[in-house]
Amino acid sequence: MALLSCQGIKKHYRHKHALDGLNLEVKAGEAVGLLGINGAGKSTTIKTLLGLVRKTAGHISLDESQVGFLPELARMPEHITPRSFVALALRIRGRGTSEADAALAETGLGEEHMSRHIRLLSKGLRQRVALAYALAGSPRLIVLDEPMSGLDAIGRIAALELLKKRKAAGAGILICSHIVPDLVRLTDQVLLIHQGVVKQIFPITSHDMDEVVMLEQALRHWSSQ
Amino acid sequence: MMHIKNLALYSFRELMGMLVVRITLAVAVLLPLAAWIFSQFFLMELTKVQLDVMTAGSYLLGMVLILIAVVPMLGADIGGRLCYFYLMPPVSRSEYMLGRFIGAALLLLLLFAVLLAGSEALIAMALEHAPADRRYGISWETGLIIAGTACYQSITLLAAVFFIAAWATGFAELLLFSIAACALFWIMPPVLEAMKNPFLMVGVPTWIVSLVHGIAWLLPEMNAGQFILAALHGQATDYTMLLLHFLGHAGYALMMLMACLLMFARRDL
């Protein structure tokens, strides 16, 4: 069952075609990766799908009841504790706030950081809080824009394991990342976006280095176009 | 409705987490003491002096809270893209804006509750110690009029700030236009009122007269001085006029909020 699907999505700014007829589908228990160079249209795709940016044309079908979203971070709320922040996500998803600590612990945030203001946390810890916000309450569709940004190696591995677990539990994942090995480890297919168009679709089957190399070569090819 | 409530409580908690908000509330708690100390430099009508300080403090603290707490919060939401977290489906843009607005309005209500308690404490002290002929007609209603008018005028300003946030691109723009709105609301209405004087308008083209009247109608009268002065001088409050003043503000705030929701629903974030 498709949790998210879109056909012919276009987004035109005054002097630029950010998206030009994009098609995409994310089913339950499936992870789809978006890959592309800077300015290819990956973040715009995500923002358009979630209604943060208004589409110029096309059709989007989204199960709005349970969506977890981790935006590419510019800032985090500073004057609130991670516990209260994640509790908001749980309330929005109709869950009890008592799950907040468990959601934060799942991303590797220590108990001692849960009741400190977010402004006092390091970049990596903030990213864990943001990830906990997106995953709290086990949403059916998880949309992630550069989720590994600022995480250390251990944090990255833990985050990937957590996402794999969610996928295995039936959640659909749409992830946008510059880190090709992460996409290969997690996803079932990767969409290579260039100039707002899906240029190639790569099914990921073996999740090994060969697929990493193949994706990197394709990325290099399209970036030189 | 549930999302609005959740976001309102969250916003209130977030605002209360700001040091600057706690300092402002502490100033509000200490304001009656400051008013009492200040009044000791005067020889007579000490209660009036104290309530004058409370009046000025109420207006100032309401504006300060909006400019140094609410504006940065909205600026981070819009400019820092923090709103992406809160606008996660199924939360709609209207629910987000209303939740934020109600959260900020709750904070203003808390501030004015503190200021009301302070004014009433000063009034109670005055009524207890002053002889009947030195009370100048001041009663518990005086404190209510001071805090009440300052409260609903601050909420009108808050609605204007939310209207600006609906189209501003970041903190700097939001702050600049919010300060401009404060200045406009406070300075322009008396000037326009003076300009509406028929003697002044003799020979002025009709369209300019209409324009002045139109702008005067658009801007809310931010100064409830006529009601406060009357209360401080022991004159009977014209409750009909006060109600009209309040309704004018409520209408203005509602109009700003509606415009805010309409514009915010249509913009790219």
Tab-separated table of C-alpha atoms in Angstrom:
chain	number	residue	atom	x	y	z
A	1	MET	CA	0.000	0.000	0.000
A	2	ALA	CA	1.390	3.391	-0.965
A	3	LEU	CA	1.725	5.760	1.975
A	4	LEU	CA	2.916	8.516	-0.288
A	5	SER	CA	2.658	8.917	-4.033
A	6	CYS	CA	2.969	11.795	-6.418
A	7	GLN	CA	2.646	12.221	-10.149
A	8	GLY	CA	3.934	15.003	-12.350
A	9	ILE	CA	4.919	17.334	-9.536
A	10	LYS	CA	6.133	20.682	-10.784
A	11	LYS	CA	7.433	23.587	-8.801
A	12	HIS	CA	8.334	26.734	-10.650
A	13	TYR	CA	9.870	29.764	-9.032
A	14	ARG	CA	10.026	33.036	-10.905
A	15	HIS	CA	13.213	32.255	-12.828
A	16	LYS	CA	13.721	28.593	-12.080
A	17	HIS	CA	12.053	25.235	-12.553
A	18	ALA	CA	12.886	23.549	-9.235
A	19	LEU	CA	10.831	20.415	-9.960
A	20	ASP	CA	9.746	19.418	-13.420
A	21	GLY	CA	7.302	16.524	-13.506
A	22	LEU	CA	8.493	14.377	-10.623
A	23	ASN	CA	6.933	10.978	-9.894
A	24	LEU	CA	7.523	9.060	-6.700
A	25	GLU	CA	5.947	6.415	-4.495
A	26	VAL	CA	6.712	5.150	-0.983
A	27	LYS	CA	5.002	1.977	0.203
A	28	ALA	CA	4.675	0.577	3.711
A	29	GLY	CA	7.842	-1.259	4.730
A	30	GLU	CA	9.836	0.370	1.932
A	31	ALA	CA	12.639	2.925	2.037
A	32	VAL	CA	13.212	5.259	-0.891
A	33	GLY	CA	16.317	7.410	-1.167
A	34	LEU	CA	16.738	10.721	-2.956
A	35	LEU	CA	20.194	11.450	-4.274
A	36	GLY	CA	21.496	14.424	-6.188
A	37	ILE	CA	23.980	17.253	-6.156
A	38	ASN	CA	23.304	20.504	-4.291
A	39	GLY	CA	20.379	22.321	-5.863
A	40	ALA	CA	19.107	19.226	-7.669
A	41	GLY	CA	15.690	19.546	-6.035
A	42	LYS	CA	15.808	16.938	-3.267
A	43	SER	CA	14.755	19.186	-0.390
A	44	THR	CA	12.213	20.958	-2.596
A	45	THR	CA	10.721	17.565	-3.398
A	46	ILE	CA	10.290	16.772	0.277
A	47	LYS	CA	8.943	20.221	1.111
A	48	THR	CA	6.492	20.079	-1.772
A	49	LEU	CA	5.272	16.617	-0.800
A	50	LEU	CA	4.632	17.786	2.757
A	51	GLY	CA	2.885	20.975	1.645
A	52	LEU	CA	5.558	23.327	2.987
A	53	VAL	CA	6.094	24.599	-0.521
A	54	ARG	CA	3.092	24.998	-2.818
A	55	LYS	CA	3.272	22.895	-5.955
A	56	THR	CA	2.745	24.490	-9.349
A	57	ALA	CA	1.208	21.347	-10.845
A	58	GLY	CA	0.783	17.640	-10.215
A	59	HIS	CA	-0.990	15.327	-7.838
A	60	ILE	CA	0.097	14.261	-4.343
A	61	SER	CA	-1.512	11.508	-2.311
A	62	LEU	CA	-0.322	11.421	1.292
A	63	ASP	CA	-1.638	9.581	4.325
A	64	GLU	CA	-1.528	12.593	6.629
A	65	SER	CA	-2.542	10.816	9.784
A	66	GLN	CA	0.924	9.589	10.748
A	67	VAL	CA	3.887	11.436	9.293
A	68	GLY	CA	7.223	11.944	11.016
A	69	PHE	CA	9.441	14.602	9.466
A	70	LEU	CA	13.028	15.573	10.117
A	71	PRO	CA	13.838	18.754	8.184
A	72	GLU	CA	17.344	19.674	7.170
A	73	LEU	CA	18.269	21.599	10.261
A	74	ALA	CA	18.844	25.280	10.211
A	75	ARG	CA	17.805	25.760	13.829
A	76	MET	CA	16.191	23.995	16.743
A	77	PRO	CA	13.886	25.484	19.383
A	78	GLU	CA	16.286	26.692	22.043
A	79	HIS	CA	14.233	27.470	25.101
A	80	ILE	CA	12.608	24.112	25.618
A	81	THR	CA	13.826	20.736	26.837
A	82	PRO	CA	14.135	17.725	24.492
A	83	ARG	CA	11.498	16.013	26.644
A	84	SER	CA	8.905	18.769	26.083
A	85	PHE	CA	9.813	19.034	22.409
A	86	VAL	CA	9.328	15.328	21.726
A	87	ALA	CA	6.196	15.330	23.896
A	88	LEU	CA	4.674	17.774	21.394
A	89	ALA	CA	5.289	15.330	18.530
A	90	LEU	CA	3.667	12.573	20.564
A	91	ARG	CA	0.642	14.722	21.358
A	92	ILE	CA	0.263	15.639	17.681
A	93	ARG	CA	0.268	11.927	16.844
A	94	GLY	CA	-2.270	11.227	19.560
A	95	ARG	CA	0.145	9.337	21.800
A	96	GLY	CA	0.912	9.622	25.488
A	97	THR	CA	3.763	11.917	26.456
A	98	SER	CA	5.198	9.226	28.739
A	99	GLU	CA	6.845	7.752	25.630
A	100	ALA	CA	9.054	10.834	25.221
A	101	ASP	CA	11.956	9.532	27.291
A	102	ALA	CA	11.937	6.196	25.462
A	103	ALA	CA	11.896	7.958	22.067
A	104	LEU	CA	14.867	10.096	23.074
A	105	ALA	CA	16.773	7.167	24.555
A	106	GLU	CA	16.231	5.221	21.330
A	107	THR	CA	18.260	7.827	19.428
A	108	GLY	CA	21.038	7.612	21.982
A	109	LEU	CA	20.327	10.773	23.961
A	110	GLY	CA	21.452	10.348	27.552
A	111	GLU	CA	19.059	10.836	30.466
A	112	GLU	CA	21.152	13.812	31.656
A	113	HIS	CA	20.402	15.750	28.441
A	114	MET	CA	16.650	15.216	28.388
A	115	SER	CA	15.746	17.960	30.821
A	116	ARG	CA	18.304	20.572	29.714
A	117	HIS	CA	17.341	23.311	27.292
A	118	ILE	CA	18.116	22.344	23.684
A	119	ARG	CA	20.338	25.433	23.289
A	120	LEU	CA	22.778	23.828	25.733
A	121	LEU	CA	23.206	20.697	23.603
A	122	SER	CA	25.876	20.101	20.957
A	123	LYS	CA	25.011	19.884	17.245
A	124	GLY	CA	25.082	16.093	17.262
A	125	LEU	CA	22.844	15.863	20.314
A	126	ARG	CA	20.414	18.316	18.749
A	127	GLN	CA	20.280	16.114	15.673
A	128	ARG	CA	19.395	13.144	17.889
A	129	VAL	CA	16.588	15.194	19.435
A	130	ALA	CA	15.314	16.093	15.961
A	131	LEU	CA	15.433	12.432	14.951
A	132	ALA	CA	13.536	11.469	18.104
A	133	TYR	CA	10.921	14.113	17.224
A	134	ALA	CA	10.484	12.568	13.778
A	135	LEU	CA	10.314	8.979	15.030
A	136	ALA	CA	8.357	9.443	18.283
A	137	GLY	CA	5.071	7.593	18.342
A	138	SER	CA	6.114	5.284	15.479
A	139	PRO	CA	4.630	7.218	12.525
A	140	ARG	CA	3.760	5.122	9.465
A	141	LEU	CA	5.572	7.425	7.064
A	142	ILE	CA	8.987	8.848	7.967
A	143	VAL	CA	10.419	11.656	5.854
A	144	LEU	CA	14.042	12.576	6.540
A	145	ASP	CA	16.097	15.373	5.010
A	146	GLU	CA	19.805	14.844	5.724
A	147	PRO	CA	19.206	12.960	8.995
A	148	MET	CA	22.883	12.114	9.537
A	149	SER	CA	24.062	15.723	9.450
A	150	GLY	CA	26.165	16.451	12.543
A	151	LEU	CA	26.074	12.889	13.867
A	152	ASP	CA	29.311	11.110	14.754
A	153	ALA	CA	30.125	7.645	13.349
A	154	ILE	CA	28.491	5.845	16.269
A	155	GLY	CA	25.434	8.061	16.063
A	156	ARG	CA	25.133	7.427	12.328
A	157	ILE	CA	25.282	3.661	12.752
A	158	ALA	CA	22.740	3.801	15.587
A	159	ALA	CA	20.411	6.006	13.543
A	160	LEU	CA	20.649	3.653	10.556
A	161	GLU	CA	19.887	0.641	12.734
A	162	LEU	CA	16.912	2.451	14.219
A	163	LEU	CA	15.571	3.336	10.783
A	164	LYS	CA	16.048	-0.236	9.564
A	165	LYS	CA	14.080	-1.442	12.577
A	166	ARG	CA	11.247	0.983	11.758
A	167	LYS	CA	11.239	-0.162	8.153
A	168	ALA	CA	11.058	-3.780	9.224
A	169	ALA	CA	8.111	-2.859	11.452
A	170	GLY	CA	6.224	-1.620	8.374
A	171	ALA	CA	7.018	2.096	8.231
A	172	GLY	CA	7.627	3.738	4.858
A	173	ILE	CA	10.748	5.902	4.687
A	174	LEU	CA	11.654	8.685	2.292
A	175	ILE	CA	15.207	9.819	2.908
A	176	CYS	CA	17.333	12.457	1.273
A	177	SER	CA	21.067	12.258	1.944
A	178	HIS	CA	24.448	13.125	0.464
A	179	ILE	CA	26.001	10.084	2.135
A	180	VAL	CA	25.716	7.374	-0.527
A	181	PRO	CA	26.737	4.404	1.699
A	182	ASP	CA	23.913	5.293	4.121
A	183	LEU	CA	21.393	5.286	1.306
A	184	VAL	CA	22.664	1.922	0.091
A	185	ARG	CA	22.514	0.414	3.581
A	186	LEU	CA	18.970	1.561	4.261
A	187	THR	CA	16.938	1.922	1.085
A	188	ASP	CA	15.270	-0.395	-1.418
A	189	GLN	CA	15.607	2.050	-4.267
A	190	VAL	CA	17.391	5.313	-4.885
A	191	LEU	CA	16.063	8.041	-7.162
A	192	LEU	CA	18.751	10.147	-8.743
A	193	ILE	CA	17.418	13.671	-9.128
A	194	HIS	CA	18.987	16.259	-11.359
A	195	GLN	CA	17.530	19.666	-12.230
A	196	GLY	CA	14.210	18.753	-10.664
A	197	VAL	CA	13.724	15.563	-12.659
A	198	VAL	CA	14.226	11.915	-11.671
A	199	LYS	CA	16.952	10.897	-14.124
A	200	GLN	CA	17.526	7.332	-12.964
A	201	ILE	CA	15.997	4.845	-10.555
A	202	PHE	CA	18.370	2.378	-8.915
A	203	PRO	CA	16.906	-0.688	-7.195
A	204	ILE	CA	19.112	-1.552	-4.214
A	205	THR	CA	19.326	-5.295	-3.728
A	206	SER	CA	22.676	-6.368	-2.387
A	207	HIS	CA	23.337	-3.288	-0.169
A	208	ASP	CA	27.073	-3.605	-0.815
A	209	MET	CA	30.007	-1.462	-1.988
A	210	ASP	CA	29.339	-2.222	-5.656
A	211	GLU	CA	26.045	-0.391	-5.414
A	212	VAL	CA	27.729	2.507	-3.622
A	213	VAL	CA	30.265	2.778	-6.458
A	214	MET	CA	27.514	2.535	-9.081
A	215	LEU	CA	25.515	5.347	-7.472
A	216	GLU	CA	28.567	7.564	-7.079
A	217	GLN	CA	29.455	7.077	-10.741
A	218	ALA	CA	25.926	7.957	-11.796
A	219	LEU	CA	25.993	11.028	-9.570
A	220	ARG	CA	29.296	12.112	-11.099
A	221	HIS	CA	27.904	11.553	-14.586
A	222	TRP	CA	24.818	13.715	-14.045
A	223	SER	CA	26.663	16.450	-12.185
A	224	SER	CA	28.880	16.958	-15.232
A	225	GLN	CA	25.865	17.380	-17.537
B	1	MET	CA	-8.792	21.941	17.983
B	2	MET	CA	-6.541	19.429	19.725
B	3	HIS	CA	-3.508	20.550	17.725
B	4	ILE	CA	-4.229	24.202	18.515
B	5	LYS	CA	-4.391	23.397	22.225
B	6	ASN	CA	-1.184	21.341	22.090
B	7	LEU	CA	0.689	24.042	20.194
B	8	ALA	CA	-0.662	26.788	22.455
B	9	LEU	CA	0.541	25.035	25.604
B	10	TYR	CA	3.858	24.208	23.970
B	11	SER	CA	4.322	27.831	22.847
B	12	PHE	CA	3.504	29.092	26.325
B	13	ARG	CA	6.057	26.684	27.793
B	14	GLU	CA	8.650	27.686	25.184
B	15	LEU	CA	8.128	31.383	25.918
B	16	MET	CA	8.329	30.765	29.657
B	17	GLY	CA	11.660	29.043	29.027
B	18	MET	CA	13.154	32.328	27.800
B	19	LEU	CA	15.210	34.159	30.405
B	20	VAL	CA	14.000	37.483	29.067
B	21	VAL	CA	10.372	36.498	29.720
B	22	ARG	CA	11.120	35.482	33.288
B	23	ILE	CA	12.952	38.766	33.842
B	24	THR	CA	9.980	40.698	32.429
B	25	LEU	CA	7.616	38.838	34.739
B	26	ALA	CA	9.922	39.530	37.674
B	27	VAL	CA	9.882	43.240	36.749
B	28	ALA	CA	6.072	43.063	36.676
B	29	VAL	CA	6.068	41.542	40.169
B	30	LEU	CA	8.424	44.251	41.449
B	31	LEU	CA	6.703	47.124	39.637
B	32	PRO	CA	4.309	48.004	42.512
B	33	LEU	CA	7.306	48.325	44.825
B	34	ALA	CA	9.083	50.540	42.277
B	35	ALA	CA	5.888	52.593	41.895
B	36	TRP	CA	5.616	52.981	45.661
B	37	ILE	CA	9.289	54.074	45.983
B	38	PHE	CA	8.905	56.508	43.086
B	39	SER	CA	5.765	58.007	44.614
B	40	GLN	CA	7.664	58.832	47.817
B	41	PHE	CA	9.421	61.645	45.936
B	42	PHE	CA	6.066	63.411	45.588
B	43	LEU	CA	4.225	65.392	48.227
B	44	MET	CA	0.634	64.576	47.382
B	45	GLU	CA	-1.634	62.284	45.407
B	46	LEU	CA	0.771	59.419	45.926
B	47	THR	CA	-1.705	56.753	44.821
B	48	LYS	CA	-2.236	58.525	41.528
B	49	VAL	CA	1.517	58.613	40.968
B	50	GLN	CA	1.765	54.911	41.803
B	51	LEU	CA	-1.036	54.029	39.395
B	52	ASP	CA	0.514	56.239	36.717
B	53	VAL	CA	3.701	54.192	37.040
B	54	MET	CA	1.646	50.976	36.865
B	55	THR	CA	-0.114	52.260	33.733
B	56	ALA	CA	3.120	53.166	31.970
B	57	GLY	CA	4.683	49.888	33.120
B	58	SER	CA	1.731	47.820	31.883
B	59	TYR	CA	1.867	49.292	28.383
B	60	LEU	CA	5.641	49.099	28.219
B	61	LEU	CA	5.980	45.540	29.526
B	62	GLY	CA	3.285	44.243	27.155
B	63	MET	CA	5.092	45.764	24.201
B	64	VAL	CA	8.488	44.587	25.454
B	65	LEU	CA	7.254	41.026	25.861
B	66	ILE	CA	5.946	40.998	22.300
B	67	LEU	CA	9.078	42.528	20.787
B	68	ILE	CA	11.721	40.610	22.727
B	69	ALA	CA	10.043	37.246	23.194
B	70	VAL	CA	7.274	36.637	20.658
B	71	VAL	CA	9.033	38.263	17.695
B	72	PRO	CA	12.248	36.175	18.140
B	73	MET	CA	10.138	33.027	18.544
B	74	LEU	CA	8.244	33.678	15.317
B	75	GLY	CA	11.427	34.866	13.610
B	76	ALA	CA	13.114	31.544	14.370
B	77	ASP	CA	10.023	29.668	13.200
B	78	ILE	CA	9.882	31.440	9.850
B	79	GLY	CA	13.487	32.489	9.177
B	80	GLY	CA	15.145	29.495	10.876
B	81	ARG	CA	12.603	27.086	9.334
B	82	LEU	CA	11.627	25.824	12.779
B	83	CYS	CA	8.000	25.820	11.693
B	84	TYR	CA	8.785	22.711	9.606
B	85	PHE	CA	8.721	20.729	12.832
B	86	TYR	CA	5.351	22.066	13.905
B	87	LEU	CA	3.730	21.970	10.472
B	88	MET	CA	4.197	18.259	10.224
B	89	PRO	CA	0.989	16.608	8.914
B	90	PRO	CA	-1.729	16.454	10.196
B	91	VAL	CA	-1.144	19.935	11.679
B	92	SER	CA	-2.481	22.584	9.299
B	93	ARG	CA	-0.975	26.017	8.840
B	94	SER	CA	-3.993	27.658	10.474
B	95	GLU	CA	-3.713	25.379	13.493
B	96	TYR	CA	-0.030	26.205	13.788
B	97	MET	CA	-0.614	29.971	13.642
B	98	LEU	CA	-3.577	29.897	16.020
B	99	GLY	CA	-1.704	27.661	18.455
B	100	ARG	CA	1.269	30.006	18.479
B	101	PHE	CA	-1.017	33.039	18.843
B	102	ILE	CA	-2.975	31.588	21.753
B	103	GLY	CA	0.262	30.516	23.477
B	104	ALA	CA	1.629	34.057	23.225
B	105	ALA	CA	-1.717	35.536	24.293
B	106	LEU	CA	-1.670	33.272	27.378
B	107	LEU	CA	1.687	34.737	28.308
B	108	LEU	CA	0.298	38.264	27.960
B	109	LEU	CA	-2.673	37.281	30.122
B	110	LEU	CA	-0.273	36.019	32.777
B	111	LEU	CA	1.680	39.280	32.636
B	112	PHE	CA	-1.457	41.384	33.000
B	113	ALA	CA	-2.780	39.181	35.806
B	114	VAL	CA	0.463	39.913	37.692
B	115	LEU	CA	0.161	43.640	36.918
B	116	LEU	CA	-3.495	43.661	37.929
B	117	ALA	CA	-2.616	42.043	41.250
B	118	GLY	CA	0.112	44.699	41.743
B	119	SER	CA	-2.245	47.603	40.968
B	120	GLU	CA	-4.932	46.193	43.227
B	121	ALA	CA	-2.398	45.765	46.046
B	122	LEU	CA	-1.431	49.452	45.733
B	123	ILE	CA	-5.093	50.473	45.635
B	124	ALA	CA	-5.916	48.318	48.662
B	125	MET	CA	-3.037	49.938	50.570
B	126	ALA	CA	-4.224	53.410	49.591
B	127	LEU	CA	-7.818	52.701	50.519
B	128	GLU	CA	-6.781	51.334	53.879
B	129	HIS	CA	-4.496	54.197	54.862
B	130	ALA	CA	-5.863	57.254	53.081
B	131	PRO	CA	-8.676	59.206	54.698
B	132	ALA	CA	-11.936	59.165	52.707
B	133	ASP	CA	-11.353	62.691	51.304
B	134	ARG	CA	-7.899	61.752	50.002
B	135	ARG	CA	-8.968	58.735	47.993
B	136	TYR	CA	-9.842	60.800	44.913
B	137	GLY	CA	-12.504	58.350	43.884
B	138	ILE	CA	-9.970	55.597	43.216
B	139	SER	CA	-11.447	52.135	43.608
B	140	TRP	CA	-10.602	48.542	42.708
B	141	GLU	CA	-12.073	49.229	39.240
B	142	THR	CA	-9.179	51.599	38.515
B	143	GLY	CA	-6.682	48.713	38.575
B	144	LEU	CA	-8.937	46.622	36.414
B	145	ILE	CA	-9.237	49.385	33.809
B	146	ILE	CA	-5.455	49.924	33.729
B	147	ALA	CA	-4.556	46.237	33.329
B	148	GLY	CA	-7.581	45.419	31.151
B	149	THR	CA	-7.042	48.148	28.557
B	150	ALA	CA	-3.294	47.473	28.418
B	151	CYS	CA	-4.052	43.766	27.989
B	152	TYR	CA	-6.436	43.976	25.060
B	153	GLN	CA	-4.325	46.599	23.337
B	154	SER	CA	-1.277	44.333	23.651
B	155	ILE	CA	-3.273	41.468	22.166
B	156	THR	CA	-4.177	43.711	19.224
B	157	LEU	CA	-0.479	44.427	18.748
B	158	LEU	CA	0.217	40.696	19.007
B	159	ALA	CA	-2.278	40.039	16.207
B	160	ALA	CA	-0.524	42.659	14.081
B	161	VAL	CA	2.831	40.941	14.731
B	162	PHE	CA	1.326	37.607	13.624
B	163	PHE	CA	-0.008	39.281	10.499
B	164	ILE	CA	3.529	40.501	9.746
B	165	ALA	CA	4.925	37.003	10.440
B	166	ALA	CA	2.564	35.613	7.804
B	167	TRP	CA	4.557	37.276	5.037
B	168	ALA	CA	7.918	38.237	6.579
B	169	THR	CA	10.919	36.219	5.441
B	170	GLY	CA	12.915	36.263	8.643
B	171	PHE	CA	13.624	37.712	12.065
B	172	ALA	CA	15.100	41.031	10.889
B	173	GLU	CA	12.103	41.807	8.690
B	174	LEU	CA	9.655	40.734	11.370
B	175	LEU	CA	11.347	42.865	14.032
B	176	LEU	CA	11.603	45.914	11.791
B	177	PHE	CA	7.959	45.839	10.744
B	178	SER	CA	6.790	45.019	14.278
B	179	ILE	CA	8.610	48.062	15.649
B	180	ALA	CA	7.131	50.090	12.799
B	181	ALA	CA	3.665	48.769	13.705
B	182	CYS	CA	4.170	49.797	17.346
B	183	ALA	CA	5.211	53.269	16.272
B	184	LEU	CA	2.368	53.504	13.782
B	185	PHE	CA	-0.274	52.399	16.266
B	186	TRP	CA	0.928	54.781	18.955
B	187	ILE	CA	1.805	57.863	16.939
B	188	MET	CA	-0.496	57.910	13.951
B	189	PRO	CA	-4.006	57.763	15.491
B	190	PRO	CA	-3.647	61.026	17.498
B	191	VAL	CA	-2.115	62.744	14.439
B	192	LEU	CA	-4.909	61.488	12.187
B	193	GLU	CA	-7.501	62.462	14.768
B	194	ALA	CA	-6.113	65.994	14.708
B	195	MET	CA	-6.067	65.968	10.900
B	196	LYS	CA	-9.744	64.996	10.814
B	197	ASN	CA	-10.578	68.365	12.360
B	198	PRO	CA	-12.974	70.073	9.873
B	199	PHE	CA	-11.228	73.440	10.313
B	200	LEU	CA	-7.945	71.880	9.274
B	201	MET	CA	-9.531	70.168	6.297
B	202	VAL	CA	-11.006	73.292	4.739
B	203	GLY	CA	-9.913	73.478	1.121
B	204	VAL	CA	-8.346	70.035	1.171
B	205	PRO	CA	-9.470	67.814	-1.740
B	206	THR	CA	-12.211	65.360	-0.817
B	207	TRP	CA	-10.137	62.324	-1.752
B	208	ILE	CA	-7.415	63.318	0.725
B	209	VAL	CA	-10.050	63.789	3.439
B	210	SER	CA	-11.418	60.324	2.601
B	211	LEU	CA	-7.892	58.906	2.646
B	212	VAL	CA	-7.193	60.367	6.089
B	213	HIS	CA	-10.499	59.018	7.403
B	214	GLY	CA	-9.750	55.630	5.800
B	215	ILE	CA	-6.302	55.367	7.377
B	216	ALA	CA	-7.691	56.561	10.712
B	217	TRP	CA	-10.301	53.821	10.473
B	218	LEU	CA	-7.631	51.236	9.659
B	219	LEU	CA	-5.391	51.982	12.617
B	220	PRO	CA	-6.595	51.097	16.102
B	221	GLU	CA	-6.607	53.722	18.825
B	222	MET	CA	-3.840	52.360	21.044
B	223	ASN	CA	-4.231	54.903	23.764
B	224	ALA	CA	-6.941	54.199	26.314
B	225	GLY	CA	-5.759	57.247	28.251
B	226	GLN	CA	-9.232	58.813	28.399
B	227	PHE	CA	-10.578	55.883	30.436
B	228	ILE	CA	-7.521	55.608	32.684
B	229	LEU	CA	-7.418	59.374	33.340
B	230	ALA	CA	-11.106	59.368	34.198
B	231	ALA	CA	-10.623	56.436	36.570
B	232	LEU	CA	-7.576	58.049	38.201
B	233	HIS	CA	-9.503	61.272	38.758
B	234	GLY	CA	-12.427	59.537	40.337
B	235	GLN	CA	-14.767	60.220	37.455
B	236	ALA	CA	-17.391	57.663	36.531
B	237	THR	CA	-16.189	55.324	33.786
B	238	ASP	CA	-18.215	55.452	30.595
B	239	TYR	CA	-18.611	51.708	30.212
B	240	THR	CA	-20.401	52.015	26.877
B	241	MET	CA	-17.424	53.845	25.403
B	242	LEU	CA	-15.032	51.388	27.046
B	243	LEU	CA	-16.951	48.460	25.562
B	244	LEU	CA	-16.874	50.102	22.129
B	245	HIS	CA	-13.134	50.670	22.502
B	246	PHE	CA	-12.680	47.008	23.437
B	247	LEU	CA	-14.884	45.807	20.575
B	248	GLY	CA	-12.941	47.992	18.153
B	249	HIS	CA	-9.741	46.308	19.281
B	250	ALA	CA	-11.258	42.830	19.210
B	251	GLY	CA	-12.464	43.465	15.658
B	252	TYR	CA	-9.088	44.773	14.626
B	253	ALA	CA	-7.256	41.807	16.151
B	254	LEU	CA	-9.674	39.394	14.493
B	255	MET	CA	-9.224	41.083	11.125
B	256	MET	CA	-5.420	40.904	11.454
B	257	LEU	CA	-5.575	37.283	12.474
B	258	MET	CA	-7.838	36.343	9.558
B	259	ALA	CA	-5.525	38.128	7.135
B	260	CYS	CA	-2.591	36.339	8.770
B	261	LEU	CA	-4.189	32.910	8.285
B	262	LEU	CA	-5.119	33.641	4.677
B	263	MET	CA	-1.661	34.886	3.743
B	264	PHE	CA	0.211	32.197	5.648
B	265	ALA	CA	-1.822	29.469	3.957
B	266	ARG	CA	-0.655	30.686	0.555
B	267	ARG	CA	3.046	31.237	1.046
B	268	ASP	CA	6.038	28.989	0.457
B	269	LEU	CA	7.953	28.193	3.601
